[in-house]
Short mmCIF file of C-alpha atoms in Angstrom, two decimals:
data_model
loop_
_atom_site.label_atom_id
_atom_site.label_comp_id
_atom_site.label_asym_id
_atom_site.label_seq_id
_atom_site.Cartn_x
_atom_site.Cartn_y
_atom_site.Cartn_z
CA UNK K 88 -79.34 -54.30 17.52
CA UNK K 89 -76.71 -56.69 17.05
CA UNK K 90 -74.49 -53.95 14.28
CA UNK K 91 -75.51 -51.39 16.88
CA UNK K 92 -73.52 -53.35 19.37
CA UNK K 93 -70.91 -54.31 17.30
CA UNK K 94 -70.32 -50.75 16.46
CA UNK K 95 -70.31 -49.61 19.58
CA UNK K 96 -67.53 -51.98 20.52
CA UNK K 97 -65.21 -50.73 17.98
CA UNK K 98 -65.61 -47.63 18.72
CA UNK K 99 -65.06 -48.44 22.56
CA UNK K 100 -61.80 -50.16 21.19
CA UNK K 101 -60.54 -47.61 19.18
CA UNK K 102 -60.83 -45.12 21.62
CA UNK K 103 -59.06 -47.17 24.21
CA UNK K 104 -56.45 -48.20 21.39
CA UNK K 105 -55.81 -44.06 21.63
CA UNK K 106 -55.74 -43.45 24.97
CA UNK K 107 -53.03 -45.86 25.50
CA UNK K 108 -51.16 -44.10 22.49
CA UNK K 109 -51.60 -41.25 24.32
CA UNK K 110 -50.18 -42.57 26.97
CA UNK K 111 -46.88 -43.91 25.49
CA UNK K 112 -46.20 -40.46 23.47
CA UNK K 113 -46.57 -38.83 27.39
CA UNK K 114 -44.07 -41.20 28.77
CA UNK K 115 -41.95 -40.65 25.73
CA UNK K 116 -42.11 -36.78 26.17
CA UNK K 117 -41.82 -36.91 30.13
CA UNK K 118 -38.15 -36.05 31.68
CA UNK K 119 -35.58 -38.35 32.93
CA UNK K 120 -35.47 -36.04 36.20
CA UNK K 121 -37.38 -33.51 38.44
CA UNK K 122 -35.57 -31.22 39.65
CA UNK K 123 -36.82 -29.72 42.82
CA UNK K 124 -36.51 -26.52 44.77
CA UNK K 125 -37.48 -23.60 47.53
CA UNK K 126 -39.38 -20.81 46.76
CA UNK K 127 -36.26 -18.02 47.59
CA UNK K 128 -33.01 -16.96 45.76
CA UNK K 129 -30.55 -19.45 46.65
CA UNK K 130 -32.86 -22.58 46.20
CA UNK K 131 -33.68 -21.31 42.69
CA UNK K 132 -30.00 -20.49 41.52
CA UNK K 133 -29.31 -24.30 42.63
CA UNK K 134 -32.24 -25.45 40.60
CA UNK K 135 -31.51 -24.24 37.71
CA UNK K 136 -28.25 -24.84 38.46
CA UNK K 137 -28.72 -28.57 38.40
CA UNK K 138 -30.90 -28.21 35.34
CA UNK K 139 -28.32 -26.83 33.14
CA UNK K 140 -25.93 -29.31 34.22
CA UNK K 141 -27.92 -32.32 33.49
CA UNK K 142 -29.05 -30.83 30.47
CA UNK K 143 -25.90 -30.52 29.28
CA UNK K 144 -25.19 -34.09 30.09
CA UNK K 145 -27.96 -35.57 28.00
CA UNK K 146 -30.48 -35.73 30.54
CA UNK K 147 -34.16 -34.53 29.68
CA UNK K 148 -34.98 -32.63 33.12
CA UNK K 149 -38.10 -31.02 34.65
CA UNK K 150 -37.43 -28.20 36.93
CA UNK K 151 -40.21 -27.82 39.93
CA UNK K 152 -38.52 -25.42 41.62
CA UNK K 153 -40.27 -22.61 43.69
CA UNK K 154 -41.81 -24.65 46.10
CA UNK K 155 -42.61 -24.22 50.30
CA UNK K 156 -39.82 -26.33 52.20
CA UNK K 157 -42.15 -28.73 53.34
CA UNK K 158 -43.96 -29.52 50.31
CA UNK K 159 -40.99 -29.77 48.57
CA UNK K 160 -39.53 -32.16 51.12
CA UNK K 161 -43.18 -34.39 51.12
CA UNK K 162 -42.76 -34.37 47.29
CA UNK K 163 -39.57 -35.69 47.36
CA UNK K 164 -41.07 -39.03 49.62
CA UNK K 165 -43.94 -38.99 47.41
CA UNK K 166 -41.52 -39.70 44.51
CA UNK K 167 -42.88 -36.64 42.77
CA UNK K 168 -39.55 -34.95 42.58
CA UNK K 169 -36.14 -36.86 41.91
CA UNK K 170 -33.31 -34.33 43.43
CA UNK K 171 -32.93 -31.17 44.90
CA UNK K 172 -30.43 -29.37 47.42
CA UNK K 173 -30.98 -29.56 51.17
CA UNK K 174 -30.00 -28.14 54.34
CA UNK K 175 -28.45 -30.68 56.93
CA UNK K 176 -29.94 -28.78 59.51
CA UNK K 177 -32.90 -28.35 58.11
CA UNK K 178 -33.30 -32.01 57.90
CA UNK K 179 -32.38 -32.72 61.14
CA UNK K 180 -34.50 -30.57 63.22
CA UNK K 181 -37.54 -30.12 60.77
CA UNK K 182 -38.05 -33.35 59.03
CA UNK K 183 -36.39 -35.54 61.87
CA UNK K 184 -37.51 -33.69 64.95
CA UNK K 185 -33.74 -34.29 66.26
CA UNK K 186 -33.29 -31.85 69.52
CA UNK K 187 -29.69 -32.54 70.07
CA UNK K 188 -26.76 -30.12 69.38
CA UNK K 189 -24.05 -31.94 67.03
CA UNK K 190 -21.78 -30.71 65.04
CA UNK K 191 -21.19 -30.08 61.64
CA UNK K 192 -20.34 -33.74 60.62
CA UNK K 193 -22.34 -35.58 63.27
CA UNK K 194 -25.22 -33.59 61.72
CA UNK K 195 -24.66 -34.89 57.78
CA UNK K 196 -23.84 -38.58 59.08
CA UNK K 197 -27.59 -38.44 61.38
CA UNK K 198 -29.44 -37.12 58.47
CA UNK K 199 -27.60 -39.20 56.18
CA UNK K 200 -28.73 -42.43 58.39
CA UNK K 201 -32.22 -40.96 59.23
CA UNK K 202 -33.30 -39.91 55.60
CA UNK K 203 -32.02 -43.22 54.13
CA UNK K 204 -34.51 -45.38 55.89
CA UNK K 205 -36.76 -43.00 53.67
CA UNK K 206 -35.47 -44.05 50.26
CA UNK K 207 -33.60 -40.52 50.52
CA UNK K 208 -29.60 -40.51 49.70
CA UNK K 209 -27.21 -37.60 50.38
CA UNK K 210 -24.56 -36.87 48.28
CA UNK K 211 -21.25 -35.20 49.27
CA UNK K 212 -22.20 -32.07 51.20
CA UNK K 213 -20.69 -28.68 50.09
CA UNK K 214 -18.88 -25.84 52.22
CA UNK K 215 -22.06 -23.83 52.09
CA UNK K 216 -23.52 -23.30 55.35
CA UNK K 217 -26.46 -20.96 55.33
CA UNK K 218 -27.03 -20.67 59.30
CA UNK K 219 -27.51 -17.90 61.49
CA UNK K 220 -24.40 -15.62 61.73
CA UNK K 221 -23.24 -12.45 63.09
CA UNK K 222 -21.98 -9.49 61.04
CA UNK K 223 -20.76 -6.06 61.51
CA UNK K 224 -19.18 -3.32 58.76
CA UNK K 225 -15.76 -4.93 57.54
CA UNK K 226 -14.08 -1.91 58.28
CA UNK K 227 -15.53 -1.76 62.04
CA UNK K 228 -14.97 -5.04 62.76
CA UNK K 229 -11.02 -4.69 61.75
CA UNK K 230 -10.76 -0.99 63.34
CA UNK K 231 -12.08 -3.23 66.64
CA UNK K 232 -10.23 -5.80 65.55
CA UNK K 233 -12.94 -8.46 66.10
CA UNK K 234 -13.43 -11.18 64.04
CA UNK K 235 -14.65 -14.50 66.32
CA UNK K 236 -17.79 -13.99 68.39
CA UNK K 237 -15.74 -14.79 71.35
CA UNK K 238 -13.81 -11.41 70.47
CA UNK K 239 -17.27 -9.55 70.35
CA UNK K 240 -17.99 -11.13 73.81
CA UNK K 241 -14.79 -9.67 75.24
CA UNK K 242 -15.38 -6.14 73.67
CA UNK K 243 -18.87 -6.12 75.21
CA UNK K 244 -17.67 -7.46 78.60
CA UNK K 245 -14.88 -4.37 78.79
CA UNK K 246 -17.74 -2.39 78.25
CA UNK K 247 -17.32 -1.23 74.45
CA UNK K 248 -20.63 0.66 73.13
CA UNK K 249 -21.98 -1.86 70.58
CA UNK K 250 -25.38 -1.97 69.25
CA UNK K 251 -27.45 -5.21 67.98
CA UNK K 252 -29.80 -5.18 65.21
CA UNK K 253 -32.12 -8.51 65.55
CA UNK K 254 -35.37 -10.40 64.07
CA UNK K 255 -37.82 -10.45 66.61
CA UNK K 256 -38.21 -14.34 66.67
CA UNK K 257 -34.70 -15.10 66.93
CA UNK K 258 -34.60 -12.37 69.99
CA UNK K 259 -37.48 -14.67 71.76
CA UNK K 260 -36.79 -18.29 70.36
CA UNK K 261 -35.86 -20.67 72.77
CA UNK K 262 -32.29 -21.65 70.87
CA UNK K 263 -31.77 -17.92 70.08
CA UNK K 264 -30.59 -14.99 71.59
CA UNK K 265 -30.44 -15.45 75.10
CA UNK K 266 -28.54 -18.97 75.15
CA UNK K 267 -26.03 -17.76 72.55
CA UNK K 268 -24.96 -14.92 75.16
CA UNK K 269 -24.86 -17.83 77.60
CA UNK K 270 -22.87 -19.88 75.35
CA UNK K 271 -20.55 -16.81 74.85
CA UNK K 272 -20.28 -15.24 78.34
CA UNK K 273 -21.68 -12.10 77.44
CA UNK K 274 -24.70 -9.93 77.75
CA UNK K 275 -26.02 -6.80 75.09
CA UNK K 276 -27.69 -4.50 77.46
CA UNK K 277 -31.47 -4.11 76.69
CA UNK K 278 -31.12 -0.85 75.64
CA UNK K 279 -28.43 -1.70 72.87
CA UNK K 280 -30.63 -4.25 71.12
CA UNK K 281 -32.99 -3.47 68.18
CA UNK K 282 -35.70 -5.80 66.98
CA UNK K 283 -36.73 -5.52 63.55
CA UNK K 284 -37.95 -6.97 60.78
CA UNK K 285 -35.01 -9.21 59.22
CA UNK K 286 -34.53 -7.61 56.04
CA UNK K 287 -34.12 -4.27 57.38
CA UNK K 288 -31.10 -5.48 59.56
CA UNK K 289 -28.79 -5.78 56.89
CA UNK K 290 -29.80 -2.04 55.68
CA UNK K 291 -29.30 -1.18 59.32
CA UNK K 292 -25.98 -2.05 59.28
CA UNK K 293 -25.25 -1.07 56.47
CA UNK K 294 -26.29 2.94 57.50
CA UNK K 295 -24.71 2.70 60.83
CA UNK K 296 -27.68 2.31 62.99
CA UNK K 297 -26.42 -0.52 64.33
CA UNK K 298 -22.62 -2.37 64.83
CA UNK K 299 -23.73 -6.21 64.59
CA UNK K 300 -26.51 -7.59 63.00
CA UNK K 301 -27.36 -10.94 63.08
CA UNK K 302 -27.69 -12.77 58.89
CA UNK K 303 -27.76 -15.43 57.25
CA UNK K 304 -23.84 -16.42 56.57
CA UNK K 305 -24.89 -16.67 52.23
CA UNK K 306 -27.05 -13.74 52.25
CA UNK K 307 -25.68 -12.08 48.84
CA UNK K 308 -25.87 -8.70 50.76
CA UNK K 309 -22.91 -9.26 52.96
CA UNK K 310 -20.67 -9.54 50.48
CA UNK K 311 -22.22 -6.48 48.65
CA UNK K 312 -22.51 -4.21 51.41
CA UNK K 313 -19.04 -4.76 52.50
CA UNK K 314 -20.08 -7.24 56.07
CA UNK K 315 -17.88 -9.57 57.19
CA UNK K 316 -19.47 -12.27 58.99
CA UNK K 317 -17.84 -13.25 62.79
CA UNK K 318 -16.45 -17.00 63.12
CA UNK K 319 -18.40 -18.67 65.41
CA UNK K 320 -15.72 -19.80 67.35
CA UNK K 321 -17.55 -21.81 69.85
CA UNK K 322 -20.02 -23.83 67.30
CA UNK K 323 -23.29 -22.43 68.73
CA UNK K 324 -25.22 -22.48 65.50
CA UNK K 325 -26.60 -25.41 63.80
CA UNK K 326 -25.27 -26.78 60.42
CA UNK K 327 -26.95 -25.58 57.89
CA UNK K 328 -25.03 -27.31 55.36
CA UNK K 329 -26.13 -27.48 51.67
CA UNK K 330 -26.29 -31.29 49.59
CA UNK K 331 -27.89 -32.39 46.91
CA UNK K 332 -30.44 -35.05 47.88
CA UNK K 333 -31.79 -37.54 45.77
CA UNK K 334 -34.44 -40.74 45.54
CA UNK K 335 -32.69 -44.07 46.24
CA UNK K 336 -34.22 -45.50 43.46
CA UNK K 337 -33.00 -42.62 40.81
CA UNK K 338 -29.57 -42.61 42.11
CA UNK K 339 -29.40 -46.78 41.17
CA UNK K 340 -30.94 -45.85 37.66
CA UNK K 341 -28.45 -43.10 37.02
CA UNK K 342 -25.31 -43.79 39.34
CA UNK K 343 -23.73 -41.38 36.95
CA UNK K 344 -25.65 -38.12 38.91
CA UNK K 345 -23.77 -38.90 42.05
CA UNK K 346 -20.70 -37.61 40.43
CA UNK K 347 -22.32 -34.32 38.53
CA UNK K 348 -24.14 -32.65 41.68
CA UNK K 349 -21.20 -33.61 43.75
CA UNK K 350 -19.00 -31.49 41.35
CA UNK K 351 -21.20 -28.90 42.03
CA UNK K 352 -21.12 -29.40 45.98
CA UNK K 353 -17.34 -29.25 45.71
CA UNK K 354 -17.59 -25.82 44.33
CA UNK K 355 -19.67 -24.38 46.65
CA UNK K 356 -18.72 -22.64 49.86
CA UNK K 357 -20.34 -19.48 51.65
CA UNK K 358 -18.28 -16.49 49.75
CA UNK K 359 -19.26 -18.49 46.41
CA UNK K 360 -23.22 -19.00 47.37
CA UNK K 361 -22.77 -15.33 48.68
CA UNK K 362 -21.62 -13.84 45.75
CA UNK K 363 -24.07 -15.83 43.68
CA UNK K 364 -27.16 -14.29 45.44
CA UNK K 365 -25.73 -11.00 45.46
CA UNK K 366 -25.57 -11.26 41.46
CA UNK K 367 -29.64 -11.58 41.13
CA UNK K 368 -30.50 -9.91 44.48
CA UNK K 369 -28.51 -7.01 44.06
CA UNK K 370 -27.09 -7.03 40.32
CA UNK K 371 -30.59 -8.06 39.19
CA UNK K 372 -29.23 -10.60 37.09
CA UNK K 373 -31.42 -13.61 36.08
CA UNK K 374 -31.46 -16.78 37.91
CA UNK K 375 -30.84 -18.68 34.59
CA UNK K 376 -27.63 -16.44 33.73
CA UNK K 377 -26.19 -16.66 36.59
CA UNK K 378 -26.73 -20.05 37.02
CA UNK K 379 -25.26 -20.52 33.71
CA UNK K 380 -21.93 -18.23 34.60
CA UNK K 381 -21.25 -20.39 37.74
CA UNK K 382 -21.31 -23.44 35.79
CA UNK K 383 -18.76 -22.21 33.16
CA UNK K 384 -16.41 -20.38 35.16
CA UNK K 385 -16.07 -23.45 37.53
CA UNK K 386 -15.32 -25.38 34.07
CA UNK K 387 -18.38 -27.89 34.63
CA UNK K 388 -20.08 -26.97 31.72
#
């Protein structure tokens, strides 16, 4: 009974001996830094974006991109993800449930402040602003020589015959159609406005059907179908600027990341993030390569 026992022990030992083994060679293997991400173009060029670069730095990186905004967001505060690249106005109204208009800059400096209390820092925040927008043919807008919205509110005021492709939920949102007339003075009659599903507004445009369609300002097809997107002169959209976004506690491990995503914020502005989802939305290249051909034409890699 008493060898049984004995044996039994050691093996009990041994076993535990190898799980903790086990254990060590998966901490050994596991990476220095998840990289996070959204589940649509743009999120995943920045992903792998931020991969390459660290990689190339000597970092051993995980990338988790692909993921729903709020999960992605939730694994970030659950210190399952290290870093990935945000929208300030995302932040603000989602995460924060802030209702007031600011600006561009009073939007980074209240998400800054808000998301810090949650162990959440935000780097330097890049040109890229991926809000609503309105666009019309390049060669329209300059033959009507519009290019501020306040322009387009003139022309429709005078009584020029324009047309308005829109999503349906930004035609009946609360912050949407109706208050941005209001903002701008102006009114589309009903019968000039066409709601539609979002992706067919660009290809709308694009045929004619329409003369303004409402975007998003990176969308890689308004670069590639030849849209030029209409200043909005008056600031009625929210900032939707992209940052790179990272865990408190990583940042103090590796102060040495501030400085590589910021190099990539400082590269980034709408034509650039435009013409980067136009290259794997439209030229069908991969995310990886064209993540790859950003990073070493912009000499950061």
């Amino acid at each position: 009974m008493e060898d049984a026992e004995l044996n039994l022990k050691l093996t009990l030992k041994a076993a535990l001996a190898g799980l903790a083994l086990s254990g060590l060679a998966l901490s050994a293997q596991a990476a220095d830094i998840v990289v996070g991400g959204k589940n649509f173009t743009e999120q995943q060029l920045l992903s792998s974006i931020t991969e390459q670069l660290l990689e190339a730095n000597g970092y051993s990186v995980e990338n988790r991109g692909g993921m729903g905004s709020a999960a992605v967001r939730q694994a970030m505060e659950n210190g399952q993800i290290d870093v990935y690249w945000e929208y300030t106005g995302t932040s603000l109204i989602t995460y924060n449930k802030v209702e007031e208009r600011l600006n561009a800059a009073d939007t980074y400096v209240r998400v800054k402040d808000l998301d810090a209390a949650k162990g959440i820092v935000w780097l330097d925040a890049s040109k890229a602003n991926n809000t609503y927008a309105l666009a019309m043919r390049a060669a329209d807008a300059s033959g009507k020589n519009i290019s501020t919205m306040s322009q387009l509110a003139e022309a429709v005021n005078v009584g020029a015959d324009i047309s308005f492709a829109t999503n349906a939920e930004f035609y009946a949102r609360a912050d949407g159609l109706k208050p941005l007339q209001k903002a701008y003075g102006f009114e589309f009659s009903r019968a000039r406005i066409r709601r539609m599903d979002g992706g067919l507004v660009y290809q709308a445009l694009k045929d004619g059907a329409v003369d303004v369609g409402l975007v998003f300002a990176t969308d890689g097809r308004v670069p590639a179908f030849d849209f030029v997107v209409l200043e909005d002169d008056q600031g009625y959209f929210p900032a939707y600027a992209l940052a790179p976004v990272i865990r408190s506690e990583v940042l103090e491990a590796n102060p040495d990341l501030a400085g590589l995503l910021n190099s990539v914020a400082a590269k980034l502005d709408d034509a650039t993030m435009a013409r980067l989802n136009a290259s794997v939305d439209v030229d069908k290249t991969s995310i990886e390569n064209a993540a790859a051909g950003f990073l070493q034409e912009q000499g950061l890699m």
